[in-house]
Backbone as a ProteinNet text record, in pm:
[ID]
protein_1_A
[PRIMARY]
MAGIAGLSLLPAINTFANDSNNYKRQTAAKLKLRFAIASDLHYGQEGTDSALNAANIVKWLNEDHTKNHLDLIIINGDLVNNRPDLLPEVKTKYFDKLPVPYYTIPGNHDFADGPIWKSVFGYEDKFTVEHGDIGFIFANTANTKGGYVCPDNTFIKASLESFKDKKIVFVVLHIAPVQWMKSEATIFLDCPDTVALLHDYPNVKAVFHGHDHNLDGVRYTGRLPHFFDSHIGGSWGTDYKGYRIVEVGDDNSIYTYQVNASQNPVLNANKL
[TERTIARY]
-2309.7	-2383.1	-2439.7	-2376.8	-2435.6	-2429.6	-2549.1	-2556.2	-2602.8	-2626.5	-2682.9	-2825.4	-2918.2	-3063.5	-3117.9	-3184.9	-3258.3	-3159.6	-3043.6	-2956.3	-2883.5	-2905	-2842.7	-2763.5	-2656.9	-2565.5	-2539.1	-2539.3	-2492.4	-2364.3	-2272.8	-2139.6	-2142.3	-2038.1	-2044.7	-2030	-1950.6	-1927.1	-2053.3	-2157.6	-2285.3	-2398.2	-2360.4	-2477.8	-2443.2	-2402.9	-2377.4	-2499.1	-2522.7	-2638.2	-2630.6	-2729.8	-2711.1	-2671.4	-2666.6	-2605.3	-2666.1	-2797.2	-2846.5	-2854.2	-2782.4	-2764.4	-2907.1	-2993.5	-3137.5	-3148.8	-3060.1	-3070.7	-3179.7	-3266.4	-3387.2	-3392.2	-3373.6	-3385	-3545.8	-3570.7	-3709.5	-3733.1	-3824.9	-3885.6	-4010.9	-4090.3	-4224.3	-4236.5	-4123.7	-4128.9	-4160.5	-4233.5	-4254.3	-4154.5	-4100.6	-3969.6	-4015.6	-3944.5	-3982.5	-3858.6	-3745	-3634.1	-3534.7	-3503.5	-3400.9	-3301.7	-3183.6	-3089.4	-2963.1	-2889.4	-2751.2	-2642.7	-2542.2	-2404.7	-2285.6	-2229.4	-2108.5	-1998	-1879.4	-1770.4	-1651	-1560.4	-1431.9	-1455.1	-1503.8	-1490.6	-1366.7	-1301.7	-1168.8	-1166.8	-1264.7	-1285.9	-1170.9	-1106.1	-988.9	-863.7	-856.3	-731.2	-661	-544	-487	-462.4	-471.1	-473	-594.2	-703.7	-828.1	-938.1	-1035.1	-1148.1	-1256.1	-1225.3	-1317.9	-1439.2	-1442.2	-1580.7	-1659.8	-1612	-1691.3	-1733.3	-1640.1	-1682.6	-1799.3	-1791.7	-1895.4	-2030.3	-2014.2	-2140.1	-2201.8	-2116.3	-2164	-2234.2	-2183.2	-2254.4	-2388.9	-2396	-2520.8	-2619.7	-2567.7	-2653.1	-2698.2	-2611.8	-2635.5	-2744.5	-2726.4	-2819.3	-2950.1	-2946.4	-3076.4	-3155	-3084.1	-3136	-3195	-3115.7	-3143.4	-3271.4	-3285.6	-3412.3	-3537.6	-3515.6	-3620.6	-3667.9	-3588.2	-3634.9	-3660.8	-3597.5	-3617.2	-3670.8	-3646.1	-3671.5	-3571.5	-3523	-3437.5	-3508.1	-3483.7	-3531.1	-3419.6	-3291	-3179.1	-3061.5	-2959.1	-2816.8	-2725.1	-2621.4	-2503.2	-2374.4	-2301.7	-2161.6	-2068.4	-1991.7	-1919.6	-1774.2	-1752	-1609.6	-1520.4	-1422.1	-1317.2	-1399.3	-1472.8	-1550.6	-1465.4	-1353.3	-1242.1	-1116.5	-1016.7	-871.7	-780.6	-778.2	-686.8	-715.2	-839	-887.9	-1011	-1023.7	-1157.2	-1210.6	-1141.8	-1199.6	-1287.6	-1277.6	-1363.2	-1494.8	-1513.2	-1634.3	-1763.1	-1760.8	-1880.1	-1915.3	-1820.3	-1829.5	-1900.5	-1841.9	-1905.3	-2041	-2064.5	-2200.9	-2307.3	-2268.4	-2363.4	-2379.4	-2263.8	-2261.5	-2299.9	-2287.8	-2313.5	-2423.9	-2378.4	-2460	-2598	-2604.6	-2744.6	-2835.5	-2790.5	-2881	-2923.9	-2880.9	-2938.7	-3086.5	-3144.6	-3300.7	-3365.9	-3299.9	-3344.5	-3250.2	-3302.4	-3208	-3070.7	-2971.4	-2823.8	-2755.9	-2672.2	-2598.7	-2438.8	-2357.1	-2229.2	-2145	-2017.9	-1938.2	-1782.8	-1700	-1570	-1484.1	-1394.7	-1291.5	-1157.3	-1052.5	-913.6	-867.3	-922.3	-878.4	-957.8	-1058.6	-1142	-1082.7	-986.5	-928.3	-1015.4	-1119.5	-1242.1	-1264.4	-1309.4	-1370.2	-1498.2	-1568.4	-1709	-1725.4	-1663.2	-1689.2	-1683.2	-1581.8	-1569.5	-1688.9	-1731.9	-1840.1	-1959.4	-1989.3	-2107.1	-2127.6	-2014.8	-2005.4	-2061.6	-2034.3	-2070.4	-2203.1	-2207.3	-2340.1	-2456.5	-2418.5	-2519.8	-2545	-2449.6	-2440.2	-2296.1	-2263.1	-2135	-2067.1	-1947.2	-1886.2	-1919.6	-2019.1	-2086.5	-2225.8	-2312.8	-2450.6	-2542.1	-2668.5	-2750	-2878.3	-2938.9	-3037.4	-3144.1	-3268.7	-3373.2	-3460	-3506.5	-3605.7	-3695.9	-3796.5	-3893.2	-3827.3	-3836.8	-3773.5	-3625	-3566	-3434.4	-3351.8	-3225.7	-3144.6	-3016.1	-2945.5	-2820.6	-2722.3	-2603.3	-2500.2	-2387.5	-2344	-2232.5	-2126.6	-1995	-1900.8	-1756.5	-1683.4	-1556.9	-1453.3	-1373.8	-1260.7	-1115.2	-1115.9	-994.3	-984.2	-877	-869.3	-835.3	-797.4	-791.5	-661.5	-577.1	-444	-435.1	-554.8	-548.5	-516.2	-491	-452.2	-577.9	-556.3	-655.6	-688.6	-816.1	-844.8	-968	-971	-1085.2	-1205.1	-1318.7	-1454.4	-1469.9	-1561.6	-1585.1	-1672.8	-1618.1	-1702.2	-1799	-1770.6	-1887.3	-1998.5	-1994.2	-2101.4	-2162.2	-2082	-2141.6	-2225.7	-2166.4	-2241.9	-2368.2	-2381.3	-2496.6	-2591.9	-2558.4	-2637.4	-2702.7	-2614	-2677.6	-2759.7	-2753.7	-2853.3	-2977.6	-2969.1	-3098.4	-3167.9	-3091.9	-3156.4	-3182.8	-3175.4	-3179	-3312.9	-3423.4	-3555.4	-3586.3	-3484	-3493.5	-3486.1	-3559.3	-3537.7	-3408.4	-3356.5	-3236.1	-3157.4	-3029	-2933.5	-2812.7	-2786.3	-2668.6	-2559.8	-2445	-2336	-2244	-2211.7	-2120.9	-1994.8	-1887	-1756.9	-1660.1	-1606.7	-1528.1	-1411.8	-1331.1	-1224.8	-1269.3	-1246.9	-1279	-1197.9	-1269.7	-1198.2	-1125.5	-1091.3	-1043.2	-937.6	-833.5	-739.9	-745.8	-802.8	-831.5	-705.7	-600.6	-477.3	-358.3	-249.2	-139.7	-102.5	-114.4	-62.7	-150.8	-259.4	-357.4	-337.3	-215.9	-194.1	-175.8	-150.7	-140.4	-259.5	-378.4	-489.5	-599.6	-617.3	-745.3	-693.5	-792.6	-775.3	-782.9	-732.2	-746.3	-807.4	-947.7	-1028.4	-1103.8	-1039.8	-1110.9	-1236.2	-1218.4	-1336.1	-1461.8	-1428.1	-1535.2	-1613.8	-1527.4	-1579.1	-1675.5	-1605.9	-1683	-1811.7	-1819.3	-1933.1	-2046.9	-1997.1	-2098.6	-2150.9	-2077.4	-2130.9	-2221.3	-2209.7	-2307.1	-2441.2	-2469.6	-2615.7	-2656.2	-2741.8	-2775	-2860.2	-2920.9	-2985.7	-2899.2	-2759.6	-2666.1	-2656.3	-2690.6	-2707	-2586.7	-2540	-2436.1	-2346.7	-2213.6	-2136.9	-2093	-2088.4	-2051.8	-1913.9	-1826.1	-1694.8	-1670.6	-1581.1	-1516.4	-1364.7	-1296.1	-1152	-1062.8	-1085.5	-1008.6	-1086	-1035.3	-1122.8	-1129.4	-1046	-1032.5	-1139.4	-1200.7	-1297.5	-1438.5	-1517.4	-1659.4	-1738.1	-1691.9	-1762.7	-1798.1	-1787.6	-1818.3	-1696.7	-1680.7	-1583.6	-1668	-1624.1	-1707.5	-1610.4	-1671.1	-1604.7	-1708.1	-1685.4	-1791.6	-1915	-2027.1	-2144.2	-2169.6	-2096	-2125.6	-2068.6	-2146.5	-2092.4	-2049.1	-1929.5	-1867.5	-1874.8	-1946.7	-1960.8	-1872.8	-1822.5	-1736.5	-1821.2	-1784.7	-1860.5	-1782.3	-1648.1	-1569.6	-1531.7	-1560.2	-1519	-1591.1	-1608.2	-1679	-1587	-1463	-1354.7	-1221.8	-1120.8	-984.2	-914.9	-785	-696.2	-666.7	-728.8	-693.7	-821.3	-808.7	-909.1	-968.1	-1085.5	-1163.5	-1152.3	-1165.8	-1168.5	-1288.2	-1392.4	-1508.5	-1550.6	-1640.1	-1692.7	-1827.2	-1859.8	-2013.5	-2042.5	-2143.9	-2210.9	-2284.7	-2324.9	-2392.2	-2539.8	-2626.5	-2766.6	-2814.8	-2881.4	-2937.1	-3088.5	-3153.1	-3305.3	-3350.4	-3439.7	-3492	-3633.1	-3683.2	-3829.3	-3896.4	-4037.1	-4136.6	-4114.1	-4055.6	-4031.5	-3901.5	-3830.2	-3689.3	-3583.8	-3619.4	-3516.2	-3426.4	-3297	-3197.8	-3143.6	-3127.4	-3070.3	-2984.7	-2865.7	-2767.5	-2695	-2650.3	-2589.6	-2504	-2399	-2308.1	-2339	-2358.8	-2380.1	-2258.5	-2224.3	-2121.9	-2178.2	-2173.7	-2249	-2178.3	-2036.8	-1960.8	-1958.2	-1983.5	-1998	-1872.5	-1757.4	-1627.1	-1544.6	-1591.9	-1505.7	-1407.3	-1297.1	-1193.3	-1197.2	-1249.2	-1268.7	-1175.8	-1129.8	-1053	-941.6	-877.4	-759.7	-636.6	-569.8	-435.4	-323.6	-204.5	-101.1	5.2	17.8	111.8	251.2
-2086.9	-2161.1	-2290.2	-2341.2	-2476.3	-2572	-2643.6	-2754.9	-2713.2	-2577.2	-2543.9	-2488.4	-2584.5	-2541.6	-2465.4	-2350.2	-2270.4	-2173.5	-2163	-2067.4	-1975.2	-1846.5	-1748.2	-1638.3	-1577.8	-1484.8	-1375	-1254.2	-1133.5	-1101.7	-1054.1	-1027.1	-926.1	-951.5	-862.7	-714.7	-690.3	-543.7	-484.7	-541.2	-477.5	-482.8	-521.3	-550.3	-474.2	-332.8	-259.7	-182.3	-165	-76.2	76.4	138.8	274	368.5	499.6	583.9	571.8	534.4	523.4	374.7	297	162	81.6	122.1	61.3	-13.1	-84.7	-171.2	-280.1	-281	-392.7	-434.1	-572.4	-636	-635.4	-595.2	-595.8	-723.7	-807.1	-939.5	-961.9	-1033.3	-1059	-1199.2	-1268.4	-1410.6	-1387.2	-1478.2	-1488.3	-1581.7	-1509.7	-1579.6	-1657.2	-1780.6	-1849.7	-1852.5	-1781.5	-1753.9	-1666.7	-1555.7	-1463.4	-1438	-1484	-1464.6	-1378.1	-1334.6	-1269.5	-1348.5	-1351.8	-1428.9	-1322.7	-1309.9	-1232.9	-1292	-1252.5	-1314.5	-1227.5	-1272	-1206.7	-1071.7	-1057	-923.6	-903.1	-993.9	-978.7	-875.7	-893.4	-788.7	-807.9	-687.8	-694.4	-682.1	-667.2	-672.4	-525.9	-526.9	-400.6	-330.2	-206.3	-112.3	-103.2	-164.8	-148.9	-97.4	-39.9	19.7	-91.8	-203.6	-306.3	-292.3	-196.2	-155.9	-97.4	-7.8	61.6	-51.5	-138.8	-247	-335.3	-364.5	-445.7	-370.2	-245.9	-167.7	-149	-125.6	-110.8	-233	-345.4	-475.1	-487.7	-456.1	-477.2	-363.1	-243	-137.6	-165.2	-223.4	-252.8	-355.6	-476.1	-568.8	-540.9	-455.2	-395.3	-316.3	-237.9	-163.6	-256.4	-353.6	-453.4	-509.8	-561.2	-615.3	-543.3	-403.6	-307.8	-279.3	-275.2	-241	-370.2	-483.1	-591.1	-717.4	-736.2	-840	-956.1	-1000.5	-1109.6	-1201.5	-1345.2	-1443.5	-1497.8	-1490.6	-1525.6	-1456.1	-1468.5	-1409.3	-1513.7	-1538.5	-1621.2	-1540.8	-1555.8	-1495.2	-1611.8	-1608.3	-1733	-1730	-1716.1	-1728.1	-1606.5	-1620.7	-1513	-1390.7	-1415.6	-1315.6	-1219.5	-1284	-1211.7	-1232.4	-1163.6	-1183	-1245	-1376.2	-1447.2	-1407.4	-1376.8	-1333	-1406.1	-1535.2	-1591.3	-1540.6	-1471.5	-1405.2	-1296.2	-1241.7	-1128.6	-1187.8	-1313.2	-1366.9	-1325.7	-1326.9	-1292.6	-1142.8	-1057	-931.6	-885.7	-950.1	-952	-996.4	-1109	-1154.3	-1067.3	-1021.2	-945.6	-805	-747.6	-594.6	-565.3	-668.1	-637.7	-739.1	-866.4	-952.4	-985	-969.4	-985.2	-878.5	-763.9	-663	-669.2	-798.9	-825	-846.6	-821.2	-824.8	-953.8	-1055.2	-1185.6	-1291.9	-1429.7	-1516.2	-1524.8	-1542.9	-1538.8	-1665.4	-1721.3	-1842.1	-1812.9	-1858.1	-1832.8	-1965.6	-1950.5	-2085.9	-2029.4	-2104.9	-2049.5	-2051.4	-1949.8	-1938.1	-1968.7	-1965.8	-2008.6	-1889.6	-1765.1	-1674.1	-1667.9	-1748.2	-1752.3	-1841.4	-1931.4	-2018.4	-2092.7	-2149	-2198.3	-2352.3	-2427.9	-2553.6	-2571.4	-2688.2	-2702.7	-2657.2	-2685.1	-2629.1	-2484.2	-2430.7	-2276.5	-2219.5	-2255.3	-2213.6	-2227.2	-2337.1	-2366.2	-2272.1	-2243.2	-2156.6	-2016.3	-1969.7	-1846.8	-1838.5	-1922	-1908.1	-2033.9	-2112	-2213.8	-2329.8	-2348.5	-2461.4	-2498.6	-2608.2	-2662.2	-2594.3	-2637.1	-2575.1	-2650	-2744	-2815	-2843.1	-2799.1	-2803.7	-2786.2	-2812.4	-2808.6	-2712	-2641.9	-2564.6	-2600.2	-2601.3	-2629.9	-2512.7	-2483.2	-2378.4	-2428.3	-2507.3	-2573.2	-2678.4	-2671.5	-2773.1	-2733.4	-2647.7	-2612.6	-2643.4	-2699.8	-2733.5	-2675.8	-2631.2	-2570.6	-2653.3	-2677.1	-2756.5	-2678.5	-2654.5	-2577.6	-2661.6	-2639.9	-2731.5	-2634.9	-2661.1	-2605.3	-2658.5	-2553	-2589.6	-2547.7	-2536.4	-2490.5	-2543.9	-2532.1	-2584	-2445.7	-2488.2	-2372.4	-2306	-2351.9	-2278.3	-2210.5	-2212.9	-2148.4	-2222.2	-2357.1	-2443.9	-2475	-2507.6	-2546.1	-2690.5	-2731.6	-2876.4	-2906.4	-3008.4	-3044.4	-3065.4	-3029.9	-3049.3	-3205.5	-3216.6	-3347.1	-3418.8	-3508.8	-3568.1	-3669.2	-3726.5	-3804.6	-3738.7	-3622.3	-3520.3	-3488.3	-3449.3	-3389.3	-3493.3	-3630	-3732.2	-3753.9	-3756.1	-3789.1	-3676.8	-3554.1	-3438	-3451.2	-3481.7	-3490.9	-3609.4	-3701.2	-3812.6	-3771.9	-3701.1	-3655.9	-3553.5	-3478.4	-3386.3	-3427.1	-3559.1	-3607.1	-3592.3	-3566.9	-3533.4	-3382.9	-3311	-3162.9	-3119.9	-3021.2	-2971.5	-2914.6	-2834.6	-2760.3	-2772.1	-2789.2	-2802.1	-2694.1	-2606.6	-2523.2	-2559.9	-2552.3	-2595.8	-2467.4	-2446.4	-2335.4	-2385.3	-2351.1	-2381.1	-2254.5	-2205.3	-2092.2	-2102.7	-2205.5	-2239	-2318.1	-2288.1	-2360.6	-2518.4	-2630	-2746.2	-2790.9	-2700.1	-2728	-2617.9	-2656.6	-2551.5	-2546.3	-2432.3	-2440.6	-2404.6	-2347.7	-2324.3	-2366.1	-2399.6	-2440.7	-2346.6	-2207.9	-2110.5	-2100.2	-2170.3	-2148.6	-2254.8	-2326.1	-2448.3	-2394.6	-2271.1	-2201.1	-2131.4	-2120.4	-2038.3	-2130.1	-2233.7	-2318.7	-2459.2	-2545	-2675.7	-2760.6	-2877.2	-2983.7	-3114.9	-3112.5	-3218.3	-3284.9	-3366.5	-3425	-3518.6	-3577.1	-3657.7	-3570.2	-3444.5	-3355.6	-3311.6	-3285.5	-3239.7	-3340.3	-3474.7	-3584.7	-3614	-3594.1	-3611.8	-3515.7	-3393.4	-3295.1	-3311.9	-3383.4	-3399.1	-3518.9	-3601.1	-3728.4	-3682.5	-3557.8	-3534.3	-3416.9	-3445.7	-3344.6	-3226	-3245.3	-3147.2	-3038.2	-3072.8	-2961.9	-2868.6	-2738.2	-2641.8	-2556.5	-2524.3	-2428.2	-2446.6	-2400.3	-2401.7	-2255	-2203.6	-2063.8	-2054.9	-1983.1	-1971.2	-1816.3	-1805	-1673.1	-1686	-1648.1	-1658.8	-1580	-1584	-1505.7	-1376.2	-1266.9	-1124.7	-1078.3	-1119.7	-1066.3	-1131.7	-1239	-1306.7	-1264.8	-1238.3	-1202.2	-1260.3	-1348.7	-1423.5	-1570.9	-1642	-1787.1	-1865	-1983.3	-2084.5	-2227	-2320.1	-2441.9	-2560.4	-2670.4	-2792.2	-2881.3	-2905.8	-2968.1	-2881	-2944.4	-2871	-2777.1	-2781.4	-2716.8	-2589.3	-2482.5	-2353.9	-2322.8	-2255.6	-2218.3	-2069.5	-2002.6	-1862.3	-1798.3	-1680.4	-1601.5	-1461.6	-1390.2	-1270.8	-1158.6	-1152.6	-1038.4	-1041.3	-924.6	-918.4	-804.9	-811.9	-707.5	-624.9	-684.5	-621.8	-661.6	-648	-684.8	-569.8	-605.8	-489	-515.3	-619	-645.1	-705.3	-693.5	-762.9	-655.8	-678.1	-594	-449.9	-366	-219.8	-179.9	-267.3	-229.6	-337.3	-319.1	-420.3	-457	-577.4	-616.9	-746.2	-791.2	-929.2	-981.9	-1111.3	-1172.8	-1192.9	-1172.6	-1204.4	-1328.5	-1423.1	-1536.8	-1529	-1557.1	-1569.2	-1695.2	-1755.1	-1879.9	-1873.6	-1881.8	-1864	-1987.5	-1964.1	-2077.7	-2191.1	-2154.4	-2251.3	-2312.8	-2287.2	-2332	-2282.5	-2174.7	-2107.8	-2041	-2024.3	-1955.4	-1846.4	-1728.9	-1606.2	-1545.3	-1519.9	-1456.2	-1347.8	-1257.4	-1141.5	-1074.7	-1016.1	-952	-794.6	-746.3	-605.2	-532.5	-436.5	-332.7	-247	-284.6	-195.4	-85	-87.8	44.5	144.4	115.4	224.4	285.5	202.4	268	185.2	129.7	52.4	144.8	72.8	128.4	12.9	55.6	-37.9	-7.6	-115.9	-99.8	12.8	12.1	99.7	55	146	103.3	217	168.1	255.9	220.6	333.1	305.3	394.4
-527.9	-416.4	-467.1	-568.7	-615.9	-517	-503.3	-413.7	-280.7	-261.5	-128.7	-149.5	-144.8	-188.3	-72.6	-110.1	-18.4	65.6	30.4	110.8	-0.1	48.9	-38.4	58.6	-9	64.4	-13.1	47.2	-15.7	19.7	-72.7	-33.6	90.3	179	294	259.3	167.9	133.5	95.5	38.4	13.8	112	235.2	329.5	462.1	426.8	554.4	575.5	712.3	763.7	710	701	653.6	773.6	753.4	849.6	999.6	1004.8	1123.6	1189.1	1112.1	1154.3	1168	1077.6	1077.2	941.8	903.2	774.3	794.6	703.4	706.2	572	557.3	422	391.8	277.9	226.8	179	255	210.5	248	167.8	191.4	261.4	266.5	327.7	482.3	529.8	666.1	740.1	845.3	902.4	1024	1041.6	1164.6	1264.5	1207.7	1301.5	1233.7	1330	1287.8	1397.6	1378	1481.6	1445.4	1536.4	1513	1576.9	1506.1	1556.3	1547.8	1662.5	1679.1	1751.8	1735.3	1803.1	1830.3	1910.8	1934.5	1998.2	2106.3	2187.2	2257.9	2297.2	2361.9	2461.4	2559.8	2670.3	2760.8	2799.2	2883	2806.3	2670	2602.6	2620.4	2658.9	2668.4	2538.8	2548.9	2439.5	2352.7	2407	2337.8	2437.5	2376.3	2461.4	2457.6	2544.2	2536.1	2598.6	2697.3	2759.8	2659.4	2567.9	2471.6	2361.2	2330.8	2231	2292.4	2414.1	2460.2	2484.4	2513.9	2512.5	2382.1	2286.2	2147.5	2092.2	2107.9	2053.2	2117.7	2249.1	2310	2254.1	2224.2	2178.1	2036.1	1935.9	1815.7	1806.1	1889.8	1882.6	1940.5	2043.2	2102.2	1984.7	1914.4	1788.6	1689.5	1651.1	1550.6	1594.6	1715.4	1763.1	1767.6	1803.7	1795	1663.9	1565.9	1430.4	1342.2	1361.9	1270.5	1343.6	1481.4	1565.6	1548.8	1656	1672.7	1762.1	1736.1	1835.9	1934	1899.5	1980.5	1927.3	2004.9	1978.5	2025.1	1930.8	1961.1	1970.7	2076.9	2092.2	2079.5	1971.8	1925.2	1962.5	2087.3	2143.6	2161.5	2234.5	2266.7	2331.6	2421.3	2498	2574.1	2627.9	2699.7	2639.3	2687.5	2639	2737.7	2740.5	2845.5	2985.7	3020.4	3148.4	3188.1	3205.9	3237.8	3367.8	3454.3	3575.3	3534.5	3412.8	3359.3	3299.2	3275.9	3220.4	3292.7	3434.3	3507.2	3485.4	3471.4	3444.6	3310	3213.5	3076.4	3070.1	3147.7	3144.1	3207	3331.5	3412.2	3365.1	3336.6	3311.3	3152.7	3069.6	2922.8	2860.1	2852.7	2772	2853	2977.4	3027.8	2986.9	2936.2	2880.9	2740.8	2678.3	2549.1	2543.8	2434.5	2455.3	2427.3	2386	2369.3	2427.4	2435.5	2485.5	2413.1	2485.1	2415.3	2456.9	2361.8	2393.4	2354.3	2437.6	2423.1	2422.4	2369.8	2360.3	2371	2438.4	2458.8	2332.5	2325.7	2226.1	2294.2	2215.6	2269.5	2365.6	2354.9	2447.3	2570.7	2591.8	2720.6	2825.4	2789.4	2879.7	2969.7	2891.9	2984.7	2935.2	3026	2998.9	3054.8	3050.3	3095.8	3231.3	3331.7	3466.3	3477.8	3413.2	3417.3	3347.6	3240.8	3155.6	3225.8	3293	3362.3	3487.7	3550.1	3674.3	3630.8	3510.8	3477.2	3395.9	3306.7	3211.9	3245.4	3326.8	3357.7	3282.5	3177.9	3080.9	3054.9	2999.9	2970	2849.1	2825.1	2703	2562.4	2586.8	2465.8	2502.5	2404.1	2450.8	2320.5	2335.6	2210.8	2244.4	2160.2	2175.3	2055	2088.1	1988.4	1983.9	1862.8	1819.4	1727.3	1782.4	1687.3	1611.1	1474.4	1401.9	1348	1415	1398.7	1529.3	1500	1597.2	1600.8	1714.4	1728.2	1804.3	1746.4	1826.8	1850.3	1967.8	2016	2068.7	2041.5	2087.3	2096.1	2195	2232.7	2139.3	2102	2013.6	2079	2206.1	2271.6	2425.8	2487.3	2606.4	2716.8	2832	2935.5	2927.9	2833.1	2826.4	2680.5	2629.7	2494.9	2371.1	2386.3	2284.4	2194.3	2075	1987.2	1999	2004.3	2009.1	1926.7	1858.5	1788.4	1879.2	1822.6	1913.9	1942.9	2048.2	2093	1994	1912	1806.8	1863.2	1976.2	2029.6	2067.5	2127.9	2151.2	2027.2	1941.6	1797.7	1740.2	1735.8	1673.3	1745.8	1877.4	1950.7	1931.8	1920.8	1904.9	1753.7	1662.4	1519.6	1510	1591.3	1585.7	1651.4	1760.1	1830.2	1751.2	1647.6	1562.9	1425.9	1405.2	1267.2	1203.8	1283.1	1225.3	1207.2	1258.3	1247.2	1094.1	1057.2	908.2	889.2	988.9	981.5	1108.9	1080.6	1202.6	1170.8	1261.7	1251.7	1365.2	1325.6	1410.4	1444	1577.2	1607.4	1666.5	1600.9	1657.4	1639.2	1751	1739.3	1630.6	1640.6	1543.6	1432	1308.8	1207.8	1211.2	1166.5	1180.8	1047.8	969.2	844.4	804	745	697.1	545.3	494.4	347.1	262.8	332	266.9	372.9	314.5	379.2	484.9	457.1	538.7	665.2	675.9	778	885.8	873.8	968	1112.4	1124.6	1267	1311.2	1221.8	1241.9	1265	1184.4	1201.8	1250.6	1280.7	1311.6	1188.9	1224.7	1105.8	1173.7	1157.2	1212.7	1105.5	1021.5	914.6	955.8	1079.3	1127.5	1153.2	1208.9	1244.4	1118.4	1008.1	887.4	823.3	821	765.3	832.1	969	1044.6	1018.7	985.3	958.5	813.2	722.4	600.6	580.9	700.7	699.9	718.8	764.7	798.4	704.8	613.9	508.2	566.8	690.3	757	829.1	823.2	877.6	760.5	770.3	657.3	669.9	772.7	783.4	911.8	925.6	1039.5	1051.4	1177.8	1206.3	1281.3	1247.7	1304.8	1337.5	1440.9	1472.7	1445.7	1555.3	1557.6	1456.5	1319.7	1234.7	1216.4	1273.9	1263.9	1138.2	1030.8	902	817.6	857.7	762	802.9	696.4	713	605.9	548	415.8	449.4	349.6	351.1	274.9	323.6	267.4	275.8	201.4	183.4	213.3	257.7	262.3	184.6	53	-41.4	-34.4	-3.5	-2.5	106	219.1	340.3	363.6	365	396.1	539.6	543.3	681.6	672.5	779.5	768.8	881.6	846.8	941.2	970.5	1074.9	1110.2	1157.7	1108	1145	1297.9	1370.3	1502.9	1562.8	1702.4	1774.5	1873.5	1872.1	1954.8	1926.6	2006.1	1978.8	1900.3	1876.8	1828.9	1685.6	1620.6	1483.5	1394.4	1273.3	1191.5	1090.8	1048.5	951.2	1009.4	918	958.7	1028.3	1014.7	1085.6	1176.3	1270.3	1366.1	1337.5	1340	1283.9	1332.4	1279.5	1318.9	1200.1	1198.9	1100.3	1142.6	1047.9	1069.1	989.1	1036.7	964.4	976.8	867.7	868.2	800.2	864.7	818.7	789.2	658.8	635	671.3	657.4	689.2	593.8	473.7	365.4	383.9	500.1	533.8	441.3	372.2	294.7	389.5	377.7	461.8	399.9	462.5	409.4	508.8	474.1	571.5	513.1	598.1	548.7	676.6	631.1	729.8	750.5	884.1	903.6	952.9	902	936.5	1032.3	1163.6	1262.5	1299.3	1299.6	1339.1	1235.2	1114.7	1004.5	976.5	976	946.1	859.2	747.2	663.1	580.3	560.1	455	342.5	231.2	122.6	10.7	-52.8	-183.4	-161.6	-43.1	-36.9	-93.1	-154	-224.8	-192.1	-166.9	-142.6	-263.4	-344.8	-456.7	-424.3
[MASK]
++++++++++++++++++++++++++++++++++++++++++++++++++++++++++++++++++++++++++++++++++++++++++++++++++++++++++++++++++++++++++++++++++++++++++++++++++++++++++++++++++++++++++++++++++++++++++++++++++++++++++++++++++++++++++++++++++++++++++++++++++++++++++++++++++++++++++++++++

């Protein structure tokens, strides 16, 4: 974690909830913000029990809020699976039952742009949220046909400027804007201007991504951590379904961990 002052991360493998899903980190620190971020529900995907998956994430987050308190929740893309007509159903039947304010952003399987998103959620596909001296920047990384597109850097630049006096800024992009390995050319975006822009502002402390259901840890571009959070639905990915928790202390320290909400990991399996 060199170069990331005030940010710590437990390995995802060691941060599973216990059998009753009431994991609570023991800390004496006073928190000014605690939020959950989940992604990739893929509601409506054939061959999956997407109704159960949707009900589960609402149940898990309600339980987490009851036991540990949440200030807000983020659903980072791919709410539905190539069915934008199902977005209103997901919102009203499931996400509106979340216990605290929640914010969503399109993924490549939502087939949505600003007008579509606003018609369902009341805001565009790029927007900002403020929580005291913490700012959130959300931007779309896909088009209405499921194609990958770099986020709107003009919007991100303007948002970063408006937040330049914030202590902490978090950026939420469904698809990562960098390909860490050559083999990821068809998985992530290649948006060097976006990455450079994020690095220009030292108060940008972390970027959050979904999209790759197999990832639940952290990668870096220079000093900047990019966090992933597994998946809450869909037909592939980590053996468990879960979400990420982020806690910000009064001293602006940041602590994040991954929760295995479904309690069904298969770890260190080998076939000989």
